[in-house]
Amino acid sequence: MREELAIVLNLLIMFGAAKVFAEIFTRIKQPVVIGELLAGAVIGAHGLHWVIEEVMVDGHLVNLSHVNNALAELGVIILLFLVGLETKMDDMVEVGRPAILVGFFGVVIPFALGYAAFKALDYDTIRSLFMGTAMVATSVGITARVLGDMGLIRHKVSRIILGAAILDDILGLLVLGIVSSMAKGSFNYLEFVILISEAIFFVVFFTTIGPRLAGRHIHKFLDRLRIQDAPFAFGIILVLGLSVMAEFIGLAAIIGAFLAGIVLSETKEFLELEHKFQPLGNLLVPFFFVVMRTKFDVVALFNPQTLMLLGVTVIVAVIGKMAGAALGTANLGLKTALQTGIGMVPRGEVGIVVGTIGLSLGVIGQDLYGIVLGMSILTTIIVPPLLSVAFRSEINQPEPTPAEDGA
Amino acid sequence: MREELAIVLNLLIMFGAAKVFAEIFTRIKQPVVIGELLAGAVIGAHGLHWVIEEVMVDGHLVNLSHVNNALAELGVIILLFLVGLETKMDDMVEVGRPAILVGFFGVVIPFALGYAAFKALDYDTIRSLFMGTAMVATSVGITARVLGDMGLIRHKVSRIILGAAILDDILGLLVLGIVSSMAKGSFNYLEFVILISEAIFFVVFFTTIGPRLAGRHIHKFLDRLRIQDAPFAFGIILVLGLSVMAEFIGLAAIIGAFLAGIVLSETKEFLELEHKFQPLGNLLVPFFFVVMRTKFDVVALFNPQTLMLLGVTVIVAVIGKMAGAALGTANLGLKTALQTGIGMVPRGEVGIVVGTIGLSLGVIGQDLYGIVLGMSILTTIIVPPLLSVAFRSEINQPEPTPAEDGA
């Protein structure tokens, strides 16, 4: 098979399956994201095996899984950028207190519970600490997608979740830094302080000074450029640039993408950015959900020992975040606590990254890595149905009929 | 380095470099495409070496060149789809006669000249035939891009070139089939007839019945779908689907993408497709030109023997197409002949595919493969400046000032 054929066929299968399942799930009034995840399961390596992972080209093996990963990564970056564009800093400041509390407790409690659970299961201290660490960071992609699909991305709870997820990522980096250093048996305070300072500076800069700089100078700057559609090119470069910076510092790329959206959120109407990035999202976002699910090996879990361990981990991961959210939103009522808690549950690719680091440090083996992977994916795929139930009353308000514009 | 970081950094470097060079080339009033090709040369493996081709992730080597190839492929597919959207079949029929003649002579003459040149250079018959074959097919991507950038994509000459390029691809497939069979020493008439019939049926169906079917039934079909933005999803599936079918039959993927555009060209206003695919093109098309150029090793050519052979090949490839175009447009004046001829010169990825097949059949060795590669790329990168000179008088007409719509 020619590489070109394999590449395009792969895209067609993934995109086509995502849309077929999206159509079905829209008809049965379930979140589209679940359809896309299910599409991944059906066509993936543990289903019909339709996704091409490796192909022989001229006698050498071409691994296409990196192409899938790249499209998935680009998809989730565009998704969080679009969420950022919808987010005004003033709205975020308004929910500052609950967001900070949810973020803080949402790190401390899952970490403590995770550590305690694995310690109780007779794992040694460093392994237990690491499993606690893997439970810390929230991956806000799927929550943002579900709330966005329901038209609730500017809802107060959405803003609390987004703010808390940023804090989670910073605190998660801190915990990961400490635990990794313990595993390596060396701890360089200076390096560590620099790392955390960088992360905090990065987030603070691009949520406070960034949007103001953009608001004041971006029009003048873009007016001077001669290339076609300079605002779009600038948007792409900014979102990729901040994603790289975030990764480089040790945060998740999606945090950078979200901040890029916030930087441009005040200027977006003028630049028509949303309008132009939406088609990119429509093309690329499904790959994130399809690809994530193609990797999940359900069969390998059918083993009592593994199932039990995974069950415990998922329960601890869910309860930990729910408890953290409840503590953080104590004065906002039970419904808010529940909605926030569910929204914070997914660990997604951030959990997987932590697991991969643990594996490469030798702290955890393939067995625990599998558990982290399973926990990250399960916490992600259980959330969409729960969210749609939790937010049912918000979307039961009469929907506007589709605009009948034109003649 | 984490795989995510490598992927996003790679995208940032390629896109950023493309835009920096695009800005410079816009300012010096040169075609943007040359800027993008130059960007590839500067950051590529034989320049600054900034494009990440391989990266170590957890102790195993991840080859990112397939990611670059995939983005490039997706870019050129979207590009030709957009060109197809701009193309009405009535306009194509209008230029049918010259297009067919240009296509026919543009295959026969380069093939004959290429064969004769290599025969004269003392290569054996089968090798010489194969080198002639490699000179046959036109890759219309760069020509379409340059003419599109100049706002001339619906110009009569553009339509002649597009029509001729389709015919070239079918005839090229025919020649490749025959020569490959000779090389293998076996020739299955039935298989061969089926192959060519498939290709002709494919093109005829999607230029005649396809657009009519779409015009009549597509609205009803899309109205029944419940997914968000069904027309966009349908467009993506159609363009990927026809690209895969084209590749499968043995045509270039871009022929399928172009036909997908034609199928939807009569319905596009209603579906707002252009409007939504433009941003995809803006993001992805630069990768095609940047990636193509990153692979071209200038230094390896500095060897008198290779340079001479490459020089001969390029001259034959250029003269062959120019002569074919001149014969095909004999009654349309010298300027049309010149414009058409230049537009038909690029061999691009289609030439490279033929070279790769020759290599895998054992007909040609690394030396001649290098020549085919060099010829394909050189014929592609010399065209933009020549085209902008040849079409100078067309764009010297007073341009409309940018529309100042809104308040």
mmCIF file of C-alpha atoms in Angstrom, chain B residues 99-400:
data_model
loop_
_atom_site.group_PDB
_atom_site.id
_atom_site.type_symbol
_atom_site.label_atom_id
_atom_site.label_comp_id
_atom_site.label_asym_id
_atom_site.label_seq_id
_atom_site.Cartn_x
_atom_site.Cartn_y
_atom_site.Cartn_z
ATOM 1 C CA ALA B 99 -7.596 20.531 -22.773
ATOM 2 C CA ILE B 100 -7.751 17.103 -24.404
ATOM 3 C CA LEU B 101 -5.130 18.022 -26.985
ATOM 4 C CA VAL B 102 -2.802 19.536 -24.375
ATOM 5 C CA GLY B 103 -3.247 16.469 -22.184
ATOM 6 C CA PHE B 104 -2.576 14.073 -25.041
ATOM 7 C CA PHE B 105 0.476 15.801 -26.517
ATOM 8 C CA GLY B 106 1.695 16.641 -23.016
ATOM 9 C CA VAL B 107 2.005 12.908 -22.373
ATOM 10 C CA VAL B 108 3.242 11.669 -25.739
ATOM 11 C CA ILE B 109 5.981 14.233 -26.271
ATOM 12 C CA PRO B 110 7.668 14.154 -22.836
ATOM 13 C CA PHE B 111 7.489 10.356 -22.875
ATOM 14 C CA ALA B 112 9.091 10.147 -26.312
ATOM 15 C CA LEU B 113 11.690 12.804 -25.574
ATOM 16 C CA GLY B 114 12.529 11.289 -22.171
ATOM 17 C CA TYR B 115 12.927 7.841 -23.687
ATOM 18 C CA ALA B 116 15.078 9.161 -26.512
ATOM 19 C CA ALA B 117 17.296 11.222 -24.199
ATOM 20 C CA PHE B 118 18.103 8.323 -21.857
ATOM 21 C CA LYS B 119 18.534 5.943 -24.774
ATOM 22 C CA ALA B 120 21.012 8.443 -26.235
ATOM 23 C CA LEU B 121 22.798 8.500 -22.869
ATOM 24 C CA ASP B 122 23.301 4.730 -23.242
ATOM 25 C CA TYR B 123 20.707 3.502 -20.771
ATOM 26 C CA ASP B 124 18.901 0.272 -21.694
ATOM 27 C CA THR B 125 15.414 0.250 -23.208
ATOM 28 C CA ILE B 126 13.403 -0.527 -20.087
ATOM 29 C CA ARG B 127 15.215 2.073 -17.971
ATOM 30 C CA SER B 128 14.807 4.660 -20.706
ATOM 31 C CA LEU B 129 11.102 3.865 -21.047
ATOM 32 C CA PHE B 130 10.695 4.231 -17.312
ATOM 33 C CA MET B 131 12.430 7.618 -17.220
ATOM 34 C CA GLY B 132 10.087 8.702 -20.019
ATOM 35 C CA THR B 133 7.148 7.504 -17.894
ATOM 36 C CA ALA B 134 8.326 9.521 -14.902
ATOM 37 C CA MET B 135 8.118 12.653 -17.075
ATOM 38 C CA VAL B 136 4.505 12.107 -18.067
ATOM 39 C CA ALA B 137 2.137 13.102 -15.274
ATOM 40 C CA THR B 138 1.588 16.701 -14.252
ATOM 41 C CA SER B 139 1.032 17.607 -10.601
ATOM 42 C CA VAL B 140 -1.357 20.473 -10.756
ATOM 43 C CA GLY B 141 -1.129 21.527 -7.104
ATOM 44 C CA ILE B 142 1.444 24.276 -7.396
ATOM 45 C CA THR B 143 -0.017 25.714 -10.597
ATOM 46 C CA ALA B 144 -3.472 25.814 -9.025
ATOM 47 C CA ARG B 145 -2.059 27.536 -5.964
ATOM 48 C CA VAL B 146 -0.175 30.201 -7.906
ATOM 49 C CA LEU B 147 -3.104 30.921 -10.225
ATOM 50 C CA GLY B 148 -5.442 30.937 -7.239
ATOM 51 C CA ASP B 149 -3.228 33.410 -5.374
ATOM 52 C CA MET B 150 -3.352 35.643 -8.464
ATOM 53 C CA GLY B 151 -7.152 35.342 -8.569
ATOM 54 C CA LEU B 152 -6.994 33.610 -11.967
ATOM 55 C CA ILE B 153 -8.291 30.150 -11.089
ATOM 56 C CA ARG B 154 -11.321 30.536 -13.402
ATOM 57 C CA HIS B 155 -9.234 31.999 -16.229
ATOM 58 C CA LYS B 156 -9.532 30.062 -19.484
ATOM 59 C CA VAL B 157 -5.917 28.864 -19.352
ATOM 60 C CA SER B 158 -6.390 27.630 -15.782
ATOM 61 C CA ARG B 159 -9.298 25.514 -16.942
ATOM 62 C CA ILE B 160 -7.319 24.107 -19.870
ATOM 63 C CA ILE B 161 -4.505 23.178 -17.467
ATOM 64 C CA LEU B 162 -6.846 21.530 -14.957
ATOM 65 C CA GLY B 163 -8.612 19.501 -17.643
ATOM 66 C CA ALA B 164 -5.351 18.482 -19.284
ATOM 67 C CA ALA B 165 -3.881 17.476 -15.926
ATOM 68 C CA ILE B 166 -6.733 15.025 -15.337
ATOM 69 C CA LEU B 167 -6.210 13.480 -18.767
ATOM 70 C CA ASP B 168 -2.451 13.389 -18.127
ATOM 71 C CA ASP B 169 -3.037 11.403 -14.990
ATOM 72 C CA ILE B 170 -5.177 8.832 -16.797
ATOM 73 C CA LEU B 171 -2.740 8.534 -19.699
ATOM 74 C CA GLY B 172 0.140 8.467 -17.239
ATOM 75 C CA LEU B 173 -1.505 5.536 -15.482
ATOM 76 C CA LEU B 174 -1.808 3.783 -18.832
ATOM 77 C CA VAL B 175 1.856 4.320 -19.698
ATOM 78 C CA LEU B 176 2.974 3.318 -16.200
ATOM 79 C CA GLY B 177 0.888 0.152 -16.436
ATOM 80 C CA ILE B 178 2.419 -0.860 -19.740
ATOM 81 C CA VAL B 179 6.001 -0.037 -18.796
ATOM 82 C CA SER B 180 5.706 -1.712 -15.380
ATOM 83 C CA SER B 181 4.317 -4.848 -17.026
ATOM 84 C CA MET B 182 7.210 -4.872 -19.474
ATOM 85 C CA ALA B 183 9.612 -4.568 -16.563
ATOM 86 C CA LYS B 184 7.932 -7.455 -14.773
ATOM 87 C CA GLY B 185 8.013 -9.430 -18.024
ATOM 88 C CA SER B 186 4.344 -10.241 -17.759
ATOM 89 C CA PHE B 187 1.390 -8.422 -19.175
ATOM 90 C CA ASN B 188 -2.179 -9.201 -18.273
ATOM 91 C CA TYR B 189 -4.387 -7.506 -20.863
ATOM 92 C CA LEU B 190 -7.557 -8.065 -18.897
ATOM 93 C CA GLU B 191 -6.193 -6.537 -15.702
ATOM 94 C CA PHE B 192 -4.831 -3.661 -17.672
ATOM 95 C CA VAL B 193 -8.091 -2.943 -19.467
ATOM 96 C CA ILE B 194 -9.969 -3.118 -16.174
ATOM 97 C CA LEU B 195 -7.543 -0.671 -14.566
ATOM 98 C CA ILE B 196 -7.872 1.900 -17.325
ATOM 99 C CA SER B 197 -11.638 1.445 -17.562
ATOM 100 C CA GLU B 198 -11.934 2.044 -13.845
ATOM 101 C CA ALA B 199 -9.939 5.246 -14.099
ATOM 102 C CA ILE B 200 -11.994 6.542 -17.033
ATOM 103 C CA PHE B 201 -15.292 5.524 -15.436
ATOM 104 C CA PHE B 202 -14.242 7.213 -12.180
ATOM 105 C CA VAL B 203 -13.443 10.529 -13.852
ATOM 106 C CA VAL B 204 -16.431 10.481 -16.219
ATOM 107 C CA PHE B 205 -18.880 9.535 -13.478
ATOM 108 C CA PHE B 206 -17.775 12.270 -11.090
ATOM 109 C CA THR B 207 -17.651 14.981 -13.733
ATOM 110 C CA THR B 208 -21.030 14.219 -15.335
ATOM 111 C CA ILE B 209 -23.451 12.233 -13.179
ATOM 112 C CA GLY B 210 -21.867 13.167 -9.829
ATOM 113 C CA PRO B 211 -22.596 16.903 -9.921
ATOM 114 C CA ARG B 212 -26.141 16.298 -11.224
ATOM 115 C CA LEU B 213 -26.892 13.751 -8.477
ATOM 116 C CA ALA B 214 -25.489 16.155 -5.909
ATOM 117 C CA GLY B 215 -27.502 19.058 -7.306
ATOM 118 C CA ARG B 216 -30.732 17.098 -7.160
ATOM 119 C CA HIS B 217 -30.484 15.026 -3.995
ATOM 120 C CA ILE B 218 -27.924 16.518 -1.659
ATOM 121 C CA HIS B 219 -30.171 19.052 0.042
ATOM 122 C CA LYS B 220 -32.784 16.452 0.846
ATOM 123 C CA PHE B 221 -30.151 14.044 2.112
ATOM 124 C CA LEU B 222 -28.416 16.617 4.315
ATOM 125 C CA ASP B 223 -31.726 17.883 5.656
ATOM 126 C CA ARG B 224 -32.389 14.442 7.055
ATOM 127 C CA LEU B 225 -29.143 14.356 9.010
ATOM 128 C CA ARG B 226 -29.224 15.540 12.603
ATOM 129 C CA ILE B 227 -25.511 16.111 13.268
ATOM 130 C CA GLN B 228 -24.250 19.658 13.615
ATOM 131 C CA ASP B 229 -22.961 21.119 10.379
ATOM 132 C CA ALA B 230 -23.791 18.103 8.230
ATOM 133 C CA PRO B 231 -22.719 19.788 4.948
ATOM 134 C CA PHE B 232 -19.193 20.276 6.270
ATOM 135 C CA ALA B 233 -18.934 16.677 7.506
ATOM 136 C CA PHE B 234 -20.302 15.462 4.170
ATOM 137 C CA GLY B 235 -17.750 17.576 2.303
ATOM 138 C CA ILE B 236 -14.882 16.123 4.329
ATOM 139 C CA ILE B 237 -16.090 12.557 3.845
ATOM 140 C CA LEU B 238 -16.574 13.098 0.113
ATOM 141 C CA VAL B 239 -13.153 14.644 -0.429
ATOM 142 C CA LEU B 240 -11.380 11.956 1.608
ATOM 143 C CA GLY B 241 -13.508 9.238 0.016
ATOM 144 C CA LEU B 242 -12.829 10.229 -3.578
ATOM 145 C CA SER B 243 -9.132 10.761 -2.774
ATOM 146 C CA VAL B 244 -8.950 7.209 -1.433
ATOM 147 C CA MET B 245 -10.833 5.858 -4.457
ATOM 148 C CA ALA B 246 -8.489 7.681 -6.821
ATOM 149 C CA GLU B 247 -5.418 6.318 -5.030
ATOM 150 C CA PHE B 248 -6.968 2.888 -5.007
ATOM 151 C CA ILE B 249 -7.527 2.910 -8.766
ATOM 152 C CA GLY B 250 -3.998 4.163 -9.294
ATOM 153 C CA LEU B 251 -4.696 7.839 -9.959
ATOM 154 C CA ALA B 252 -3.292 10.567 -7.727
ATOM 155 C CA ALA B 253 -5.292 11.399 -4.580
ATOM 156 C CA ILE B 254 -5.478 15.017 -5.725
ATOM 157 C CA ILE B 255 -7.491 13.989 -8.808
ATOM 158 C CA GLY B 256 -10.127 12.539 -6.479
ATOM 159 C CA ALA B 257 -10.058 15.660 -4.328
ATOM 160 C CA PHE B 258 -10.506 17.855 -7.384
ATOM 161 C CA LEU B 259 -13.452 15.731 -8.564
ATOM 162 C CA ALA B 260 -15.040 15.979 -5.094
ATOM 163 C CA GLY B 261 -14.861 19.740 -5.467
ATOM 164 C CA ILE B 262 -16.474 19.564 -8.909
ATOM 165 C CA VAL B 263 -19.275 17.345 -7.575
ATOM 166 C CA LEU B 264 -20.131 19.991 -4.979
ATOM 167 C CA SER B 265 -19.334 23.034 -7.118
ATOM 168 C CA GLU B 266 -22.941 23.628 -8.176
ATOM 169 C CA THR B 267 -24.244 23.360 -4.617
ATOM 170 C CA LYS B 268 -21.478 25.100 -2.744
ATOM 171 C CA GLU B 269 -23.131 28.500 -2.297
ATOM 172 C CA PHE B 270 -25.987 26.895 -0.485
ATOM 173 C CA LEU B 271 -23.728 24.774 1.649
ATOM 174 C CA GLU B 272 -21.242 27.558 2.424
ATOM 175 C CA LEU B 273 -18.510 25.048 1.860
ATOM 176 C CA GLU B 274 -15.848 27.313 0.451
ATOM 177 C CA HIS B 275 -16.160 29.586 3.392
ATOM 178 C CA LYS B 276 -15.588 26.666 5.798
ATOM 179 C CA PHE B 277 -12.861 24.882 3.867
ATOM 180 C CA GLN B 278 -10.815 28.025 3.360
ATOM 181 C CA PRO B 279 -9.486 28.027 6.956
ATOM 182 C CA LEU B 280 -8.569 24.336 6.614
ATOM 183 C CA GLY B 281 -6.611 25.256 3.510
ATOM 184 C CA ASN B 282 -4.984 28.209 5.269
ATOM 185 C CA LEU B 283 -3.758 25.893 8.015
ATOM 186 C CA LEU B 284 -2.800 22.827 5.978
ATOM 187 C CA VAL B 285 -1.722 23.942 2.480
ATOM 188 C CA PRO B 286 1.552 25.557 3.644
ATOM 189 C CA PHE B 287 2.647 22.161 4.984
ATOM 190 C CA PHE B 288 2.538 20.714 1.476
ATOM 191 C CA PHE B 289 4.998 23.232 0.131
ATOM 192 C CA VAL B 290 7.211 23.376 3.210
ATOM 193 C CA VAL B 291 7.438 19.589 3.543
ATOM 194 C CA MET B 292 8.122 19.038 -0.154
ATOM 195 C CA ARG B 293 11.079 21.366 0.014
ATOM 196 C CA THR B 294 12.533 20.018 3.257
ATOM 197 C CA LYS B 295 13.292 16.767 1.432
ATOM 198 C CA PHE B 296 15.350 18.216 -1.372
ATOM 199 C CA ASP B 297 19.059 17.693 -0.828
ATOM 200 C CA VAL B 298 20.861 20.377 -2.819
ATOM 201 C CA VAL B 299 24.308 19.367 -1.607
ATOM 202 C CA ALA B 300 24.058 15.769 -2.866
ATOM 203 C CA LEU B 301 23.614 17.132 -6.381
ATOM 204 C CA PHE B 302 27.002 18.839 -6.487
ATOM 205 C CA ASN B 303 28.615 16.142 -8.495
ATOM 206 C CA PRO B 304 29.225 16.790 -12.203
ATOM 207 C CA GLN B 305 27.768 13.487 -13.420
ATOM 208 C CA THR B 306 24.532 13.883 -11.435
ATOM 209 C CA LEU B 307 24.202 17.556 -12.238
ATOM 210 C CA MET B 308 24.532 16.866 -15.942
ATOM 211 C CA LEU B 309 21.993 14.064 -15.882
ATOM 212 C CA LEU B 310 19.574 16.106 -13.795
ATOM 213 C CA GLY B 311 20.037 19.088 -16.091
ATOM 214 C CA VAL B 312 19.221 17.012 -19.159
ATOM 215 C CA THR B 313 16.195 15.480 -17.469
ATOM 216 C CA VAL B 314 14.794 18.796 -16.319
ATOM 217 C CA ILE B 315 15.324 20.390 -19.742
ATOM 218 C CA VAL B 316 13.626 17.459 -21.483
ATOM 219 C CA ALA B 317 10.794 17.506 -18.947
ATOM 220 C CA VAL B 318 10.226 21.229 -19.443
ATOM 221 C CA ILE B 319 10.569 21.246 -23.237
ATOM 222 C CA GLY B 320 8.372 18.164 -23.544
ATOM 223 C CA LYS B 321 5.447 19.723 -21.720
ATOM 224 C CA MET B 322 5.885 23.093 -23.412
ATOM 225 C CA ALA B 323 5.891 21.472 -26.827
ATOM 226 C CA GLY B 324 2.851 19.378 -25.938
ATOM 227 C CA ALA B 325 0.999 22.454 -24.750
ATOM 228 C CA ALA B 326 2.001 24.409 -27.861
ATOM 229 C CA LEU B 327 0.667 21.684 -30.144
ATOM 230 C CA GLY B 328 -2.524 21.401 -28.091
ATOM 231 C CA THR B 329 -3.277 25.113 -28.135
ATOM 232 C CA ALA B 330 -1.917 25.812 -31.631
ATOM 233 C CA ASN B 331 -4.863 27.965 -32.683
ATOM 234 C CA LEU B 332 -5.102 29.987 -29.458
ATOM 235 C CA GLY B 333 -2.032 32.158 -29.868
ATOM 236 C CA LEU B 334 1.502 32.105 -28.556
ATOM 237 C CA LYS B 335 0.728 33.591 -25.149
ATOM 238 C CA THR B 336 -1.869 30.935 -24.336
ATOM 239 C CA ALA B 337 0.536 28.220 -25.443
ATOM 240 C CA LEU B 338 3.268 29.620 -23.222
ATOM 241 C CA GLN B 339 1.002 30.059 -20.203
ATOM 242 C CA THR B 340 -0.445 26.565 -20.597
ATOM 243 C CA GLY B 341 2.964 25.016 -21.137
ATOM 244 C CA ILE B 342 4.440 26.540 -17.999
ATOM 245 C CA GLY B 343 1.384 25.517 -15.984
ATOM 246 C CA MET B 344 1.816 21.898 -17.089
ATOM 247 C CA VAL B 345 5.515 21.664 -16.177
ATOM 248 C CA PRO B 346 5.394 20.685 -12.466
ATOM 249 C CA ARG B 347 5.615 16.941 -11.785
ATOM 250 C CA GLY B 348 5.435 17.272 -7.987
ATOM 251 C CA GLU B 349 4.394 14.298 -5.898
ATOM 252 C CA VAL B 350 3.060 12.421 -8.946
ATOM 253 C CA GLY B 351 6.553 12.171 -10.440
ATOM 254 C CA ILE B 352 7.880 11.060 -7.072
ATOM 255 C CA VAL B 353 5.252 8.309 -6.869
ATOM 256 C CA VAL B 354 6.277 6.979 -10.291
ATOM 257 C CA GLY B 355 9.927 7.056 -9.235
ATOM 258 C CA THR B 356 9.098 5.131 -6.073
ATOM 259 C CA ILE B 357 7.257 2.467 -8.070
ATOM 260 C CA GLY B 358 10.250 2.141 -10.398
ATOM 261 C CA LEU B 359 12.550 1.743 -7.418
ATOM 262 C CA SER B 360 10.363 -0.916 -5.823
ATOM 263 C CA LEU B 361 10.132 -2.828 -9.146
ATOM 264 C CA GLY B 362 13.907 -2.730 -9.414
ATOM 265 C CA VAL B 363 13.736 -0.990 -12.801
ATOM 266 C CA ILE B 364 15.734 1.991 -11.618
ATOM 267 C CA GLY B 365 18.357 2.253 -8.879
ATOM 268 C CA GLN B 366 18.990 4.909 -6.255
ATOM 269 C CA ASP B 367 20.895 7.014 -8.808
ATOM 270 C CA LEU B 368 18.033 7.358 -11.297
ATOM 271 C CA TYR B 369 15.536 7.608 -8.426
ATOM 272 C CA GLY B 370 17.474 10.630 -7.200
ATOM 273 C CA ILE B 371 17.224 12.120 -10.687
ATOM 274 C CA VAL B 372 13.445 11.556 -10.809
ATOM 275 C CA LEU B 373 13.108 13.094 -7.351
ATOM 276 C CA GLY B 374 15.241 16.095 -8.327
ATOM 277 C CA MET B 375 13.365 16.530 -11.622
ATOM 278 C CA SER B 376 9.974 16.329 -9.855
ATOM 279 C CA ILE B 377 10.929 18.926 -7.299
ATOM 280 C CA LEU B 378 12.847 21.260 -9.641
ATOM 281 C CA THR B 379 10.060 21.316 -12.227
ATOM 282 C CA THR B 380 7.759 22.238 -9.349
ATOM 283 C CA ILE B 381 9.778 25.019 -7.773
ATOM 284 C CA ILE B 382 10.767 26.774 -10.986
ATOM 285 C CA VAL B 383 7.156 27.226 -12.032
ATOM 286 C CA PRO B 384 5.787 29.911 -9.669
ATOM 287 C CA PRO B 385 8.119 32.718 -10.834
ATOM 288 C CA LEU B 386 7.651 31.738 -14.485
ATOM 289 C CA LEU B 387 3.872 31.694 -14.078
ATOM 290 C CA SER B 388 3.790 35.096 -12.464
ATOM 291 C CA VAL B 389 5.779 36.514 -15.376
ATOM 292 C CA ALA B 390 3.636 34.735 -17.976
ATOM 293 C CA PHE B 391 0.407 35.992 -16.425
ATOM 294 C CA ARG B 392 1.712 39.475 -15.657
ATOM 295 C CA SER B 393 -0.576 41.196 -18.171
ATOM 296 C CA GLU B 394 -3.653 39.473 -16.724
ATOM 297 C CA ILE B 395 -3.038 40.759 -13.228
ATOM 298 C CA ASN B 396 -1.999 44.227 -14.385
ATOM 299 C CA GLN B 397 -5.651 45.020 -14.837
ATOM 300 C CA PRO B 398 -6.701 47.423 -12.078
ATOM 301 C CA GLU B 399 -7.496 45.354 -9.005
ATOM 302 C CA PRO B 400 -10.702 46.042 -7.136
#
